[in-house]
Short mmCIF file of C-alpha atoms in Angstrom, two decimals:
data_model
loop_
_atom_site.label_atom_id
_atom_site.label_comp_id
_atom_site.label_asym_id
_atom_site.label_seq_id
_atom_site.Cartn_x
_atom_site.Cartn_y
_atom_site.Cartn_z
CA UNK A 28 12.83 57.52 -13.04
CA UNK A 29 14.57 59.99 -10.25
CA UNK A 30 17.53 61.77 -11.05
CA UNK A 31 18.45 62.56 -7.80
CA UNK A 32 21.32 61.28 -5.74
CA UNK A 33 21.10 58.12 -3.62
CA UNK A 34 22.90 58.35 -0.38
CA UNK A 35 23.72 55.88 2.63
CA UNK A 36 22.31 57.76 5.27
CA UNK A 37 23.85 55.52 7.93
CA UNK A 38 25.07 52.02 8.12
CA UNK A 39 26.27 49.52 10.63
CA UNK A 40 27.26 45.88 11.29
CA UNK A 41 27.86 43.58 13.68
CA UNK A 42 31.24 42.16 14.28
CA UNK A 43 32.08 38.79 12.56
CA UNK A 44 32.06 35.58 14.36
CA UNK A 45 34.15 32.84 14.26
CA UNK A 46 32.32 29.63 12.83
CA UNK A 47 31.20 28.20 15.70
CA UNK A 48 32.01 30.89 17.97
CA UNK A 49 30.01 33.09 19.26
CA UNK A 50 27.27 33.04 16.93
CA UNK A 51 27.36 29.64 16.90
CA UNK A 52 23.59 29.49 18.08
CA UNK A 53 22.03 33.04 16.34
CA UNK A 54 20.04 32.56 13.49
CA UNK A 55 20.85 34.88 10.76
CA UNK A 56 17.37 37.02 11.24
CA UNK A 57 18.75 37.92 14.94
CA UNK A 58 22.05 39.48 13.57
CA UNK A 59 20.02 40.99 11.08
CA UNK A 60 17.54 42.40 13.47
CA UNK A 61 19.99 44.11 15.33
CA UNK A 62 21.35 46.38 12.14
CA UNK A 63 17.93 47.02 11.02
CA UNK A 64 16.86 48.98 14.19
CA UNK A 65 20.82 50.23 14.30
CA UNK A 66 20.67 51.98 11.01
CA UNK A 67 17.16 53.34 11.86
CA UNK A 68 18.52 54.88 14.92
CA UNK A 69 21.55 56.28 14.10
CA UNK A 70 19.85 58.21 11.18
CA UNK A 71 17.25 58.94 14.08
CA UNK A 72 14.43 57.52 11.21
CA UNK A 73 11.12 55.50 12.81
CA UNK A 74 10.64 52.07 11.93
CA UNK A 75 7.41 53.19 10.43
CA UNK A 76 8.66 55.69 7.85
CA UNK A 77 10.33 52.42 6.06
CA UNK A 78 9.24 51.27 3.01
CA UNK A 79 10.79 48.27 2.37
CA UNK A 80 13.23 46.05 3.82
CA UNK A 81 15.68 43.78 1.36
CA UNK A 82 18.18 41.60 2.76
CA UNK A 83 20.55 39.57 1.12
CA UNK A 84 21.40 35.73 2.35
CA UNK A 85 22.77 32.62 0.80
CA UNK A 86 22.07 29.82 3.53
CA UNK A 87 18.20 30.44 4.52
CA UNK A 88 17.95 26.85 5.45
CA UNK A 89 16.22 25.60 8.61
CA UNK A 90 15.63 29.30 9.14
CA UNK A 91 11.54 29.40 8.47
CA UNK A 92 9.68 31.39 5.74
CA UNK A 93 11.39 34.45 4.60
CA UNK A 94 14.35 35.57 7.20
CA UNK A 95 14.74 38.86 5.63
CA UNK A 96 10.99 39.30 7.15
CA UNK A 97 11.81 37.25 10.75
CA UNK A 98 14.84 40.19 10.97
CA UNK A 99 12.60 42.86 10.38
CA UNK A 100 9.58 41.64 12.37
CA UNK A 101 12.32 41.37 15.45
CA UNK A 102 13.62 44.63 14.76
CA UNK A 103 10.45 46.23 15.08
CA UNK A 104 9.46 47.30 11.73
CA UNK A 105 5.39 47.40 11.45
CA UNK A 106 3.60 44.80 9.68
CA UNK A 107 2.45 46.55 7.10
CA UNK A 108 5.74 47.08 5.97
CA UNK A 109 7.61 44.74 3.74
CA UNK A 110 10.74 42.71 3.34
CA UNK A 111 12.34 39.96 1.05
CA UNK A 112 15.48 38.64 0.86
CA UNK A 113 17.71 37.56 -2.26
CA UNK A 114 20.37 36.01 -3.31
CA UNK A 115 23.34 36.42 -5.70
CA UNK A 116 25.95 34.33 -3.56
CA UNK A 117 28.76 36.08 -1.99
CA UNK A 118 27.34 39.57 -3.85
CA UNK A 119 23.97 39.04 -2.15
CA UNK A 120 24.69 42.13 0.66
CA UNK A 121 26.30 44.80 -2.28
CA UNK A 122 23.21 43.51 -4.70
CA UNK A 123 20.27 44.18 -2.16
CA UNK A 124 21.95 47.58 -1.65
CA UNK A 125 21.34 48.17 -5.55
CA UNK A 126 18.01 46.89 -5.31
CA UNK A 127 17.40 49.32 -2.81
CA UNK A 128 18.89 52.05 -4.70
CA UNK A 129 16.74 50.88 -7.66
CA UNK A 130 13.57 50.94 -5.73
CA UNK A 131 14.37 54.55 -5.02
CA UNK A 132 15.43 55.81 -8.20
CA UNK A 133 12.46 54.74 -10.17
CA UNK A 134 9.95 56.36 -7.13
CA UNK A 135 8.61 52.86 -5.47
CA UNK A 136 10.22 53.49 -2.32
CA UNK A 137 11.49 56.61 -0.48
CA UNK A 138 13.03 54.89 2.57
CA UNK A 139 14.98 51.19 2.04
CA UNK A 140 17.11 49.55 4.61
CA UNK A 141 19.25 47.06 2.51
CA UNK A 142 21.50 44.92 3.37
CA UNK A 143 22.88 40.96 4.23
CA UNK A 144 23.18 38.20 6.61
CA UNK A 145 24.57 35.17 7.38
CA UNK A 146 24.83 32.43 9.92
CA UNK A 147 26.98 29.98 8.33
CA UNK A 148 27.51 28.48 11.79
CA UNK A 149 24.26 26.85 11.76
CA UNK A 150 23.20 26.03 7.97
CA UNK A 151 21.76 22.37 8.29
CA UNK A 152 22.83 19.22 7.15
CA UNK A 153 19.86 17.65 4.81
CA UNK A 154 19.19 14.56 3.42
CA UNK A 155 16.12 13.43 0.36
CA UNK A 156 13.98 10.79 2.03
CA UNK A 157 10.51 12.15 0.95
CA UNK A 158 10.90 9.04 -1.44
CA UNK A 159 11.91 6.32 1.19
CA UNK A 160 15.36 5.31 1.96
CA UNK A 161 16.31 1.70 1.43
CA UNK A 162 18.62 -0.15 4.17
CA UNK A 163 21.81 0.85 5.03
CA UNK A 164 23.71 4.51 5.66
CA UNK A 165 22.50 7.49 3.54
CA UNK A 166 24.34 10.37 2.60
CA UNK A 167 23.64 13.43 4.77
CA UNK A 168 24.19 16.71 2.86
CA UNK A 169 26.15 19.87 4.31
CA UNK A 170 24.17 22.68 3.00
CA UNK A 171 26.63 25.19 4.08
CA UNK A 172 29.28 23.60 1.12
CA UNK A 173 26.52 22.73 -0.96
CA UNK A 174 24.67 25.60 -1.77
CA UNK A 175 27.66 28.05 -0.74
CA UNK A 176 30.52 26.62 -1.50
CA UNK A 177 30.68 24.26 -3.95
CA UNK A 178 30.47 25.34 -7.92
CA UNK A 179 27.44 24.39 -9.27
CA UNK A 180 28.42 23.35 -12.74
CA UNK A 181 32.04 21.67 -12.22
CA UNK A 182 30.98 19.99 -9.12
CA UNK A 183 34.44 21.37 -6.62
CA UNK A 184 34.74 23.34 -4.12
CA UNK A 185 35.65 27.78 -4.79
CA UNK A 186 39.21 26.89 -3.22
CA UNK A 187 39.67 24.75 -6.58
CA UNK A 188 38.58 28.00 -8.50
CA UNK A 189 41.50 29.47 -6.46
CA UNK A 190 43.64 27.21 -7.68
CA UNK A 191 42.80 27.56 -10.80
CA UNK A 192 43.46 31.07 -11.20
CA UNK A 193 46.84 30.92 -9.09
CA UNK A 194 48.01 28.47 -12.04
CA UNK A 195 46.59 30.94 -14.59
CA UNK A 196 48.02 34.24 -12.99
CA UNK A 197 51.33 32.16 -12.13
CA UNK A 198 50.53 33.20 -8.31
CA UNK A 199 53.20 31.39 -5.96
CA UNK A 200 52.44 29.91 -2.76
CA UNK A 201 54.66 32.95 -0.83
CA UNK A 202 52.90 35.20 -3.06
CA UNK A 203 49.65 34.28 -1.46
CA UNK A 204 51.02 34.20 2.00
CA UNK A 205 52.43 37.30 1.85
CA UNK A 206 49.50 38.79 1.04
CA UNK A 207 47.11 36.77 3.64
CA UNK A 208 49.68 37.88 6.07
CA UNK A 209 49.30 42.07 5.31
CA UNK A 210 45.71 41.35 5.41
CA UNK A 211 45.89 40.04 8.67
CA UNK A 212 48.42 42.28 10.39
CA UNK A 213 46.33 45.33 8.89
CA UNK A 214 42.93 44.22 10.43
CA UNK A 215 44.90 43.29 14.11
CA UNK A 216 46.38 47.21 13.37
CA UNK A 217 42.90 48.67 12.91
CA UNK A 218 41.24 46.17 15.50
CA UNK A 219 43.59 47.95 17.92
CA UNK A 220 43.34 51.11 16.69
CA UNK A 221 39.56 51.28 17.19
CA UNK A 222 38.69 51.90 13.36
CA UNK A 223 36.22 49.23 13.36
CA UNK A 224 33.93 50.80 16.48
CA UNK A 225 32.28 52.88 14.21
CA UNK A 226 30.90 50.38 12.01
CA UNK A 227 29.89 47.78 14.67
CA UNK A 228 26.62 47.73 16.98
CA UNK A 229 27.11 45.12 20.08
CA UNK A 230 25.27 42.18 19.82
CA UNK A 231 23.83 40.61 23.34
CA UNK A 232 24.52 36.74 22.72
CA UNK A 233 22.41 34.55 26.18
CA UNK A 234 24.61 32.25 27.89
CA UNK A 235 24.67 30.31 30.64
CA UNK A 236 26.49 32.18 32.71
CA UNK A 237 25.10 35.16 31.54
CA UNK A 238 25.02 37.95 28.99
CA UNK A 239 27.85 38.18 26.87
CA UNK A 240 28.55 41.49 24.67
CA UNK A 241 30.09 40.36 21.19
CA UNK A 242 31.53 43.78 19.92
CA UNK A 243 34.95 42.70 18.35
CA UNK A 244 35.66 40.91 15.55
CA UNK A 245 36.81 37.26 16.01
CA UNK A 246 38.29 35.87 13.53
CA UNK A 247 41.48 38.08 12.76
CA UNK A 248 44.48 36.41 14.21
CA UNK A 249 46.73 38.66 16.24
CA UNK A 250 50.82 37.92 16.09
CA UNK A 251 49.79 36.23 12.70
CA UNK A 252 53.34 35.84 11.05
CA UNK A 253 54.51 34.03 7.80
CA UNK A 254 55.75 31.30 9.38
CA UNK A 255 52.84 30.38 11.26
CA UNK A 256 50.75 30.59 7.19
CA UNK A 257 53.40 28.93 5.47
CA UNK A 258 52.87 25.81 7.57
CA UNK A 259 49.43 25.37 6.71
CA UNK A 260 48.74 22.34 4.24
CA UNK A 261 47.40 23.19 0.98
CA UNK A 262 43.10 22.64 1.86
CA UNK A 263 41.71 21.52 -1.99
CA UNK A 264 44.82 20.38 -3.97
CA UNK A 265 47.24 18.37 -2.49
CA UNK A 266 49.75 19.59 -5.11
CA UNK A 267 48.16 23.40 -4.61
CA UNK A 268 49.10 26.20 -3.41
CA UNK A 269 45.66 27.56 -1.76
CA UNK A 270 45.28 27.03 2.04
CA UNK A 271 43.08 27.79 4.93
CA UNK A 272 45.46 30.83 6.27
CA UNK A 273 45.40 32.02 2.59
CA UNK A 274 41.58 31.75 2.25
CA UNK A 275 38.82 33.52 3.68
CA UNK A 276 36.92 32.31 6.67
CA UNK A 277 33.64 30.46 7.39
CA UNK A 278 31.32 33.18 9.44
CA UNK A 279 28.60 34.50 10.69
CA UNK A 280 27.35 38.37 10.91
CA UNK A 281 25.02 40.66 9.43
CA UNK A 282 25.26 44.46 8.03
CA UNK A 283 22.64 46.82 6.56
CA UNK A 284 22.75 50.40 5.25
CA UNK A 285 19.99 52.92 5.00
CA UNK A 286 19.09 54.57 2.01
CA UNK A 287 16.88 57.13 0.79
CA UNK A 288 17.67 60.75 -1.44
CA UNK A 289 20.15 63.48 -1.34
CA UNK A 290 17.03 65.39 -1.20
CA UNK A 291 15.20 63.46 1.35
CA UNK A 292 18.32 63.48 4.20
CA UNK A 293 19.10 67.15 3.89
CA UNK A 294 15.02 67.64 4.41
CA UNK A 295 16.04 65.70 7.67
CA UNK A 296 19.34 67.11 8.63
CA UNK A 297 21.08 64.16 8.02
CA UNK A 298 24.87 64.07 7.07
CA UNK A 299 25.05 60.65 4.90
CA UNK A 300 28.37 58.70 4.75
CA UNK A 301 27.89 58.82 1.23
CA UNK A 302 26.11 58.81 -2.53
CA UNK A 303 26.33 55.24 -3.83
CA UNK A 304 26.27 56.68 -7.79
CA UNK A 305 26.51 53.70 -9.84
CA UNK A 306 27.25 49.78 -9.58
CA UNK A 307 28.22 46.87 -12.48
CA UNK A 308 27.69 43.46 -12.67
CA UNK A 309 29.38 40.87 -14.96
CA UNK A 310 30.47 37.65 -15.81
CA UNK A 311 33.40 35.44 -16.40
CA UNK A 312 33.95 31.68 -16.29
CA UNK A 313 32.79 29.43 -13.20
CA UNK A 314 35.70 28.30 -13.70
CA UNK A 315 37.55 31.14 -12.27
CA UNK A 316 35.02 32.95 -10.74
CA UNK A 317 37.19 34.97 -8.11
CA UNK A 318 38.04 36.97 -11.22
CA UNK A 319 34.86 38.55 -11.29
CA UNK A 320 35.81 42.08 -9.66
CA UNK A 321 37.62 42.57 -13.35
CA UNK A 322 34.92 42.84 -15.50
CA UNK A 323 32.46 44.40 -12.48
CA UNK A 324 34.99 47.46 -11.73
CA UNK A 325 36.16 48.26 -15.49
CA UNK A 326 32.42 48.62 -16.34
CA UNK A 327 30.96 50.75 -13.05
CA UNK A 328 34.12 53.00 -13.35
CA UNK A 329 32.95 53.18 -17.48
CA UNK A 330 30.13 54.36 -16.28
CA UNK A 331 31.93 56.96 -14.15
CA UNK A 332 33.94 58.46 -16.18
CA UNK A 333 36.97 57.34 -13.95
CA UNK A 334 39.98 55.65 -14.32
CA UNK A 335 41.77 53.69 -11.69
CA UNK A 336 43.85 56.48 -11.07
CA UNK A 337 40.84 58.32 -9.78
CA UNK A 338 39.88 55.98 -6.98
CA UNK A 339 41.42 56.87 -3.64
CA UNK A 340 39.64 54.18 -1.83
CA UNK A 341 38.75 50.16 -2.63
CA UNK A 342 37.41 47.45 -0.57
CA UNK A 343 38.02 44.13 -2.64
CA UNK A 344 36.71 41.37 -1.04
CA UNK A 345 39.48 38.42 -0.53
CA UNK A 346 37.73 35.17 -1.27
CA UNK A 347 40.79 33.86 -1.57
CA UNK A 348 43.97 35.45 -1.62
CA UNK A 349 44.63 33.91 -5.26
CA UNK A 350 42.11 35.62 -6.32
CA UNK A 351 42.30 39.29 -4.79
CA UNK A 352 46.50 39.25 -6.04
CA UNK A 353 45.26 38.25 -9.67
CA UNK A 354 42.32 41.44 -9.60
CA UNK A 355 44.93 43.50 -8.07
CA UNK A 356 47.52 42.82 -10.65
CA UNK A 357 44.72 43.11 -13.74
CA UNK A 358 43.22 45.88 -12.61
CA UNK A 359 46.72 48.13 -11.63
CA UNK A 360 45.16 50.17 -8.93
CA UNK A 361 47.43 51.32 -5.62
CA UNK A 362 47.80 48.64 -3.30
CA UNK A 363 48.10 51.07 -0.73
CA UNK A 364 44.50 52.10 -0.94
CA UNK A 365 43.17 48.19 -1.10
CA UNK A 366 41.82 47.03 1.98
CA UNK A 367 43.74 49.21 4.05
CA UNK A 368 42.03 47.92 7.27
CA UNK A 369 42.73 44.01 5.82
CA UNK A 370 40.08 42.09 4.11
CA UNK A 371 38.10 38.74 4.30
CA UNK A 372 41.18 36.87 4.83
CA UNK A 373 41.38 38.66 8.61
CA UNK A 374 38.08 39.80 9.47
CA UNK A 375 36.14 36.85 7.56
CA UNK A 376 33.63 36.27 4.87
CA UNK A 377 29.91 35.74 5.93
CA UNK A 378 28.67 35.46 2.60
CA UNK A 379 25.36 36.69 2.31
CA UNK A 380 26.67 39.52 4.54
CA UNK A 381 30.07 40.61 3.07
CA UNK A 382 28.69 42.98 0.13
CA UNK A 383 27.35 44.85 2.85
CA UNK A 384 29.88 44.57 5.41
CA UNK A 385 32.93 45.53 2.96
CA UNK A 386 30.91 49.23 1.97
CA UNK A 387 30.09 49.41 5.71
CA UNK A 388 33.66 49.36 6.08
CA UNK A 389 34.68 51.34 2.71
CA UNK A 390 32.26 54.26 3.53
CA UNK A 391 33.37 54.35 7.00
CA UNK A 392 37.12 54.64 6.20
CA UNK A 393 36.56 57.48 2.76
CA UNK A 394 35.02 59.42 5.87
CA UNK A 395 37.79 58.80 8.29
CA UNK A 396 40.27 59.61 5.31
CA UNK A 397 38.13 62.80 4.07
CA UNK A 398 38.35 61.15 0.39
CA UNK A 399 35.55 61.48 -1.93
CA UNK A 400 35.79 58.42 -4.51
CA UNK A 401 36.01 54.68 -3.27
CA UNK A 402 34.61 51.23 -4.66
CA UNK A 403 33.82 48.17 -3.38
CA UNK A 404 33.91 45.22 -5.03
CA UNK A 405 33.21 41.33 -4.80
CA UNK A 406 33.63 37.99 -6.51
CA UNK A 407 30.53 35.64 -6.91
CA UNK A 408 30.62 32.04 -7.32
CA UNK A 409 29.28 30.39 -10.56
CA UNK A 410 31.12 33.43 -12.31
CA UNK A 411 30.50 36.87 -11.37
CA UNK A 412 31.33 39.99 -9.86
CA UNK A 413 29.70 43.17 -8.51
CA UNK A 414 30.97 46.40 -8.37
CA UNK A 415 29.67 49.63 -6.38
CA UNK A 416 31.21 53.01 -6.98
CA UNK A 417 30.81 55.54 -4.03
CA UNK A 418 31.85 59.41 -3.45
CA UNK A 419 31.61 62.10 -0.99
CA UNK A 420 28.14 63.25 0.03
CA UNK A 421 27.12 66.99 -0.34
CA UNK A 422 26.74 68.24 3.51
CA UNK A 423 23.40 68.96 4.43
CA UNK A 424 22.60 72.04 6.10
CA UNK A 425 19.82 71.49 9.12
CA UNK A 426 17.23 70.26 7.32
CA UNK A 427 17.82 72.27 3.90
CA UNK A 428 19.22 71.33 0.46
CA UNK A 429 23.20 72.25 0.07
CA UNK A 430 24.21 75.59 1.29
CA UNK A 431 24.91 78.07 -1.62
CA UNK A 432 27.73 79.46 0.38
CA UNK A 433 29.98 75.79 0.00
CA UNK A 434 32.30 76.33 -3.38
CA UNK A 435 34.57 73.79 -5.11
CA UNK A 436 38.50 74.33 -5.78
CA UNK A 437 37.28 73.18 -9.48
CA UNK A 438 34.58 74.23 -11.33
CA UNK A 439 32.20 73.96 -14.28
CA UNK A 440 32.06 77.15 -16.65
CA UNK A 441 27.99 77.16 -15.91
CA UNK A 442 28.65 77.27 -12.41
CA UNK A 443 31.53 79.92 -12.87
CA UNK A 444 29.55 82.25 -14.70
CA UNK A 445 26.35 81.91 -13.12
CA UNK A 446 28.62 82.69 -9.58
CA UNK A 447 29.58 86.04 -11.36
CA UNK A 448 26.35 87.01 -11.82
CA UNK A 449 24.99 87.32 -8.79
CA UNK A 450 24.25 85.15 -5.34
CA UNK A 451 23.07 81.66 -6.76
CA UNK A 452 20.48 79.71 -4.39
CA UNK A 453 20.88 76.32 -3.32
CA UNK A 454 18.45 74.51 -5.71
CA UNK A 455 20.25 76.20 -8.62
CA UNK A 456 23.63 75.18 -7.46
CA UNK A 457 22.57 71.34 -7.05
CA UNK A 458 21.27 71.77 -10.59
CA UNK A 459 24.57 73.05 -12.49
CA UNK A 460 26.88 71.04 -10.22
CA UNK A 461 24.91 67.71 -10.34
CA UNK A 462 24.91 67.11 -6.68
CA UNK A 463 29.01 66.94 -6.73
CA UNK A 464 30.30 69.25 -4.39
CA UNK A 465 32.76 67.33 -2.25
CA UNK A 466 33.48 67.38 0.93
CA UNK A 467 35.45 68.69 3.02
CA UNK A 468 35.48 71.76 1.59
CA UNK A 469 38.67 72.83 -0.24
CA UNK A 470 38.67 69.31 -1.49
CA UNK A 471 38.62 68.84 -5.59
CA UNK A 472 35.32 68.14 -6.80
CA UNK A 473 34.66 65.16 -8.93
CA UNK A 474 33.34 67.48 -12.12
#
């Protein structure tokens, strides 16, 4: 298995529809198209050196055989390359990124776009009649709630999970608004500020009267205030306290990432956003599922070495905002640094997308920031979270492995020595420092 560093050598998404807005008509594979060929392009990588394509979805219905391979075939990639797609619920678009990394690491693939999306817009109603149907109505299924939504082994919806863990974590209604409300007027601040242009490609939806450019994200509700939440009527539990302004949206978009060695972009010249070093998975009970992010984050920073106090950067995905106040509140990290651009709540929750879009959006912002240690995290339904820990990426010097001349405020007594000694070459220096040289220079290292 490879040793070497895995980096996101570019990434991109689309912006996030409203449900029934306007991707109301885009199958998933179209969004998903357009990221492909974005992340190939902005890395300035042809289709053809890709190995393999994984993309993560939860709502394939209705779409046709294998989506992940529609996207790919419509964004150009040749057919002898390949592409799946998976699904792990709303941790589908963080877990194909893993996947890809994996693929990598253990020398199958050198090249992997990974990835998610979603077009919850359009996921079918069904019905079983291969057996006949006797007179009278039958019962059409939404496969949207069904096979998305609704907890496969208590039979209710993931707003009654909410619920369940706002009784447990004794979260009060204003609690929750208050938070959906932050979330909100933080994404309409960076909406306005332009700090989501980076991570977006346009998408050119066919109308009627004509072409229309979707490069904004629609769901986040400008002049949001509390009083306009603390109307809302509780959605799952009459008696509850979870509603739709404190619960993430129904949407559609897609997001991808390319990945491939430290090694392999500084043969290329290219700057990555970042390593992706190490990710978790775990599990906790359906019954509270949003609590997943616990386990998931206290197990990839275990395998970090960090604490909470070392991370300068988190995207937690809001499900709900029951949920994202109780993982807040276990885990004890800075608010300040949580979803500083707002969360799901504001920009929405595609969910076979959102793994991908939230470290889109984390590895965007570390960069904007100049911080070199951020995680991303999610809640999946039936019980489980994902975690993904990311830092700083060693710059690349045209074409060449790390320049020997780039030195860390911090370092190891190897390194110090061997740095007395004599001039050190580039190969040597990724060899004592492990790759972890942060930039921009000046900054600590992570050692």
């Amino acid at each position: 298995m490879s040793t070497q560093s895995i980096v996101v050598a570019s990434a991109a998404r689309t912006a996030i529809g409203s449900f029934n807005g306007s991707f109301a008509a885009t199958p998933a594979h179209e969004l998903g198209a357009v990221v492909i060929k974005a992340v190939l392009q902005r890395a300035g990588v042809d289709a053809g050196e890709l190995d393999e394509l994984i993309l993560g979805q939860v709502l394939p219905a209705g779409e046709g055989q294998n989506p992940a391979r529609q996207a790919a075939m419509k964004a150009g990639i040749p057919q002898d390359k390949t592409a799946w797609g998976m699904n792990q619920l709303c941790g589908s678009g963080l877990r194909a990124v893993a996947l890809g990394m994996q693929q990598i690491a253990t020398g199958d693939a050198n090249i992997i776009v990974a990835g998610g999306m979603e077009s919850m817009s359009i996921a079918p109603h069904c019905a079983h009649l291969r057996a006949g149907v006797k007179m009278g109505d039958f019962k059409m299924i939404d496969t949207m709630i069904k096979d998305g939504l609704m907890d496969a082994f208590y039979g209710y919806h993931m707003g009654i999970t909410a619920e369940n863990i706002a009784r447990k974590w004794q979260l009060s209604r204003e609690e929750q608004d208050e938070f959906a409300l932050r979330s909100q007027n933080k994404a309409e601040a960076a909406q306005k500020a332009g700090k989501f242009a980076d991570e977006i490609v346009p998408f050119i939806v066919k109308t009627r009267k004509g072409d229309l450019t979707v490069d904004q994200d629609e769901y986040i509700r400008h002049g949001a205030t509390l009083d306009s939440i603390a109307k809302l009527r509780p959605a799952f539990d009459k008696d509850g306290t979870v509603t739709a302004g404190n619960a993430s949206g129904i949407n559609d978009g897609a997001a991808a990432t390319l990945l491939m060695t430290e090694a392999e972009a500084g043969r290329r010249g290219i700057q990555p956003l970042a390593r992706v070093v190490s990710w978790a998975t775990a599990g906790v009970d359906p019954q509270i599922m949003g609590t997943g992010p616990i386990p998931a984050s206290r197990k990839a920073l275990e395998k970090a070495g960090w604490s909470v106090g070392d991370v300068e950067l988190v995207e937690s995905n809001e499900a709900f905002a029951a949920q994202a106040c109780a993982v807040n509140k276990d885990l004890g990290w800075d608010p300040s640094i949580v979803n500083v651009n707002g969360g799901a709540i504001a920009v929405g929750h595609p969910i076979g997308a959102s793994g991908a879009r939230i470290l889109n959006t984390l590895l965007f912002e570390m960069k904007r920031r100049g911080v070199s240690k951020g995680l991303a995290t999610l809640c999946i339904g039936g019980g489980m979270g994902i975690t993904a820990r990311s830092a700083a990426a060693t710059r690349t010097s045209s074409g060449n492995a790390p320049s020997p001349s780039m030195t860390c405020s911090r370092t190891t007594s190897s390194f110090r020595s061997a740095m007395t000694a004599g001039p050190i070459d580039s190969a040597s220096h990724s060899r004592m420092h492990a790759w972890r040289c942060i930039l921009p220079p000046g900054r600590e290292c992570m050692s």
